[in-house]
Amino acid sequence: MDLHAPLFSPSLIPSSIDLSIPEGFACRPLQRSDFKHGHLEVLRDLAHVGDITEQQWNERFDDMSKSNGTYFIVVIVDEKSVTEQKIIGTGTLMIEKKFLCSLGKQGHIEDVAIAKDYQGRKLGTLMIEILDKISAQVGSYKTILDCRPEKEGFYLKCGYERRGLEMHHYHGSVAQNHSV
């Protein structure tokens, strides 16, 4: 199995991003080898991840790969890091196929995380821009996300607006205890 196989076609990442990403960083789709490049470590800065083995991670990656056109996980890597292809940012776009809006598609942005040492460099804003543009490219009529109240200002700056209220019904104590 190709360890460098991307989750989706790199051509979906807009070429205009190359102009706005800071020097020394690169943006690409999640790859099957990214367990070893720190994907979960970045997510741990966001929320509870749990103890996941490399085999479990690979099985989840393979499952997502089979769902063509549903999962778009983007990573930002520090090309100058001592660790080859060290992941310092990640974000997920999921595409929901709907009956509404003439069988439209709706993008859902989830799990946007930038490693603490790299925050404050506009990489989070860049990640949202990338995910939003991919959503538009694959035909979504809108892209939505949920956020904590203290993050609302950030997403307003990214062009999002408040609509409605997020509700939760947890299924199990792990998610509830960690407010995932």
Coordinates of C-alpha atoms in Angstrom, one line a residue:
M1 CA 0.0 0.0 0.0
D2 CA 1.3 3.5 -1.0
L3 CA 2.1 5.3 2.3
H4 CA 2.1 8.7 0.4
A5 CA -1.3 8.1 -1.1
P6 CA -3.4 11.2 -0.4
L7 CA -6.9 11.1 1.0
F8 CA -8.1 13.2 -1.9
S9 CA -6.6 14.8 -5.1
P10 CA -4.1 17.5 -4.3
S11 CA -5.4 19.4 -7.3
L12 CA -8.4 20.4 -5.1
I13 CA -6.2 22.6 -3.0
P14 CA -6.4 26.0 -4.7
S15 CA -3.1 27.1 -6.4
S16 CA -3.7 30.6 -5.0
I17 CA -2.9 29.2 -1.5
D18 CA 0.8 28.9 -2.6
L19 CA 0.9 32.7 -2.6
S20 CA -0.5 33.1 0.9
I21 CA 1.2 30.3 2.8
P22 CA 4.3 31.5 4.7
E23 CA 7.7 30.4 3.5
G24 CA 8.8 27.1 4.9
F25 CA 5.3 25.7 5.1
A26 CA 3.3 23.5 2.7
C27 CA -0.3 22.5 2.5
R28 CA -1.5 19.1 1.3
P29 CA -4.1 16.4 1.7
L30 CA -3.7 14.0 4.6
Q31 CA -1.5 11.0 3.6
R32 CA -1.6 7.4 4.8
S33 CA 1.9 8.0 6.4
D34 CA 0.8 10.9 8.5
F35 CA 0.3 9.0 11.7
K36 CA 4.1 9.2 11.9
H37 CA 4.2 12.9 11.0
G38 CA 2.2 14.0 14.1
H39 CA -1.4 14.2 12.9
L40 CA -2.8 13.1 16.2
E41 CA -0.5 15.3 18.2
V42 CA -1.9 18.4 16.6
L43 CA -5.5 17.2 17.2
R44 CA -4.6 16.7 20.9
D45 CA -4.1 20.5 21.1
L46 CA -7.8 20.7 20.2
A47 CA -9.6 18.0 22.1
H48 CA -9.4 14.5 23.6
V49 CA -8.1 12.0 21.0
G50 CA -7.6 8.8 23.1
D51 CA -5.1 6.0 22.7
I52 CA -5.0 5.2 19.0
T53 CA -2.5 2.8 17.5
E54 CA -1.0 3.2 14.1
Q55 CA -3.0 0.2 12.8
Q56 CA -6.2 1.8 14.0
W57 CA -5.3 5.1 12.4
N58 CA -4.5 3.4 9.1
E59 CA -7.8 1.5 9.2
R60 CA -9.7 4.8 9.7
F61 CA -7.7 6.5 6.9
D62 CA -8.5 3.6 4.6
D63 CA -12.2 3.7 5.5
M64 CA -12.3 7.5 4.8
S65 CA -10.5 7.0 1.5
K66 CA -13.2 4.6 0.3
S67 CA -15.8 7.4 0.9
N68 CA -14.9 9.2 -2.3
G69 CA -15.9 12.9 -2.2
T70 CA -16.9 12.9 1.5
Y71 CA -13.8 13.5 3.5
F72 CA -11.2 16.2 2.8
I73 CA -8.6 16.4 5.5
V74 CA -5.9 19.1 4.9
V75 CA -2.6 19.4 6.8
I76 CA -0.1 22.1 7.0
V77 CA 3.5 20.9 7.4
D78 CA 6.6 22.6 8.6
E79 CA 9.2 21.9 5.9
K80 CA 12.0 23.3 8.0
S81 CA 11.3 21.1 10.9
V82 CA 13.9 18.5 12.0
T83 CA 11.1 16.0 11.8
E84 CA 10.4 15.3 8.2
Q85 CA 7.0 16.6 7.1
K86 CA 6.0 17.5 10.6
I87 CA 2.3 18.3 10.7
I88 CA 1.6 21.6 12.5
G89 CA -2.0 22.1 11.4
T90 CA -5.0 20.1 10.3
G91 CA -8.6 20.7 9.3
T92 CA -11.5 18.5 8.1
L93 CA -14.2 19.1 5.5
M94 CA -17.0 16.6 5.2
I95 CA -19.5 16.9 2.4
E96 CA -23.1 16.0 3.2
K97 CA -25.3 15.1 0.2
K98 CA -28.8 16.4 0.7
F99 CA -32.3 16.3 -0.8
L100 CA -32.6 20.1 -0.2
C101 CA -31.5 22.7 -2.7
S102 CA -32.1 20.5 -5.7
L103 CA -30.0 17.6 -4.3
G104 CA -27.4 20.0 -3.1
K105 CA -24.2 19.4 -1.1
Q106 CA -23.3 21.1 2.2
G107 CA -19.8 21.3 3.5
H108 CA -19.1 20.8 7.3
I109 CA -15.8 22.1 8.6
E110 CA -14.6 20.2 11.7
D111 CA -11.5 19.7 13.8
V112 CA -9.4 22.7 12.8
A113 CA -6.3 22.7 14.9
I114 CA -2.9 24.5 14.7
A115 CA -0.1 23.3 17.0
K116 CA 0.3 25.8 19.9
D117 CA 3.8 26.7 19.0
Y118 CA 2.6 27.8 15.5
Q119 CA -0.5 29.8 16.5
G120 CA -0.6 33.5 15.7
R121 CA 0.8 33.2 12.2
K122 CA -2.6 33.2 10.4
L123 CA -2.3 29.5 9.6
G124 CA -5.8 28.9 11.1
T125 CA -7.3 31.5 8.8
L126 CA -5.5 29.9 5.9
M127 CA -6.8 26.5 6.8
I128 CA -10.4 27.8 6.9
E129 CA -9.9 29.5 3.5
I130 CA -8.6 26.2 2.0
L131 CA -11.4 24.1 3.4
D132 CA -14.0 26.7 2.3
K133 CA -12.6 26.8 -1.3
I134 CA -12.5 23.0 -1.5
S135 CA -16.2 22.9 -0.4
A136 CA -17.1 25.4 -3.2
Q137 CA -15.1 23.5 -5.8
V138 CA -16.9 20.2 -5.1
G139 CA -20.2 21.9 -5.5
S140 CA -21.4 22.8 -2.0
Y141 CA -24.1 25.4 -1.8
K142 CA -22.9 26.4 1.6
T143 CA -20.3 25.5 4.2
I144 CA -21.1 25.4 8.0
L145 CA -19.1 24.9 11.2
D146 CA -19.7 24.9 14.9
C147 CA -17.5 26.7 17.3
R148 CA -17.1 27.6 21.0
P149 CA -18.3 31.1 21.9
E150 CA -14.8 32.3 22.5
K151 CA -13.8 31.4 18.9
E152 CA -16.7 33.2 17.3
G153 CA -14.6 36.3 16.6
F154 CA -12.1 34.3 14.7
Y155 CA -14.7 32.7 12.4
L156 CA -16.4 36.1 11.9
K157 CA -13.1 37.4 10.5
C158 CA -13.0 34.4 8.2
G159 CA -16.3 35.4 6.6
Y160 CA -18.6 33.2 8.6
E161 CA -21.7 34.5 10.3
R162 CA -23.8 33.3 13.2
R163 CA -26.8 31.2 12.2
G164 CA -28.8 29.3 14.8
L165 CA -27.6 27.4 17.8
E166 CA -25.6 24.2 18.1
M167 CA -27.2 21.4 20.1
H168 CA -25.6 18.2 21.5
H169 CA -26.8 14.9 22.6
Y170 CA -23.8 12.8 23.8
H171 CA -23.8 9.0 23.4
G172 CA -21.4 7.9 26.0
S173 CA -19.4 9.4 28.9
V174 CA -16.1 9.8 27.0
A175 CA -17.4 12.4 24.6
Q176 CA -19.4 14.1 27.3
N177 CA -16.5 14.2 29.8
H178 CA -14.2 15.8 27.2
S179 CA -16.8 18.1 25.6
V180 CA -16.0 16.7 22.2

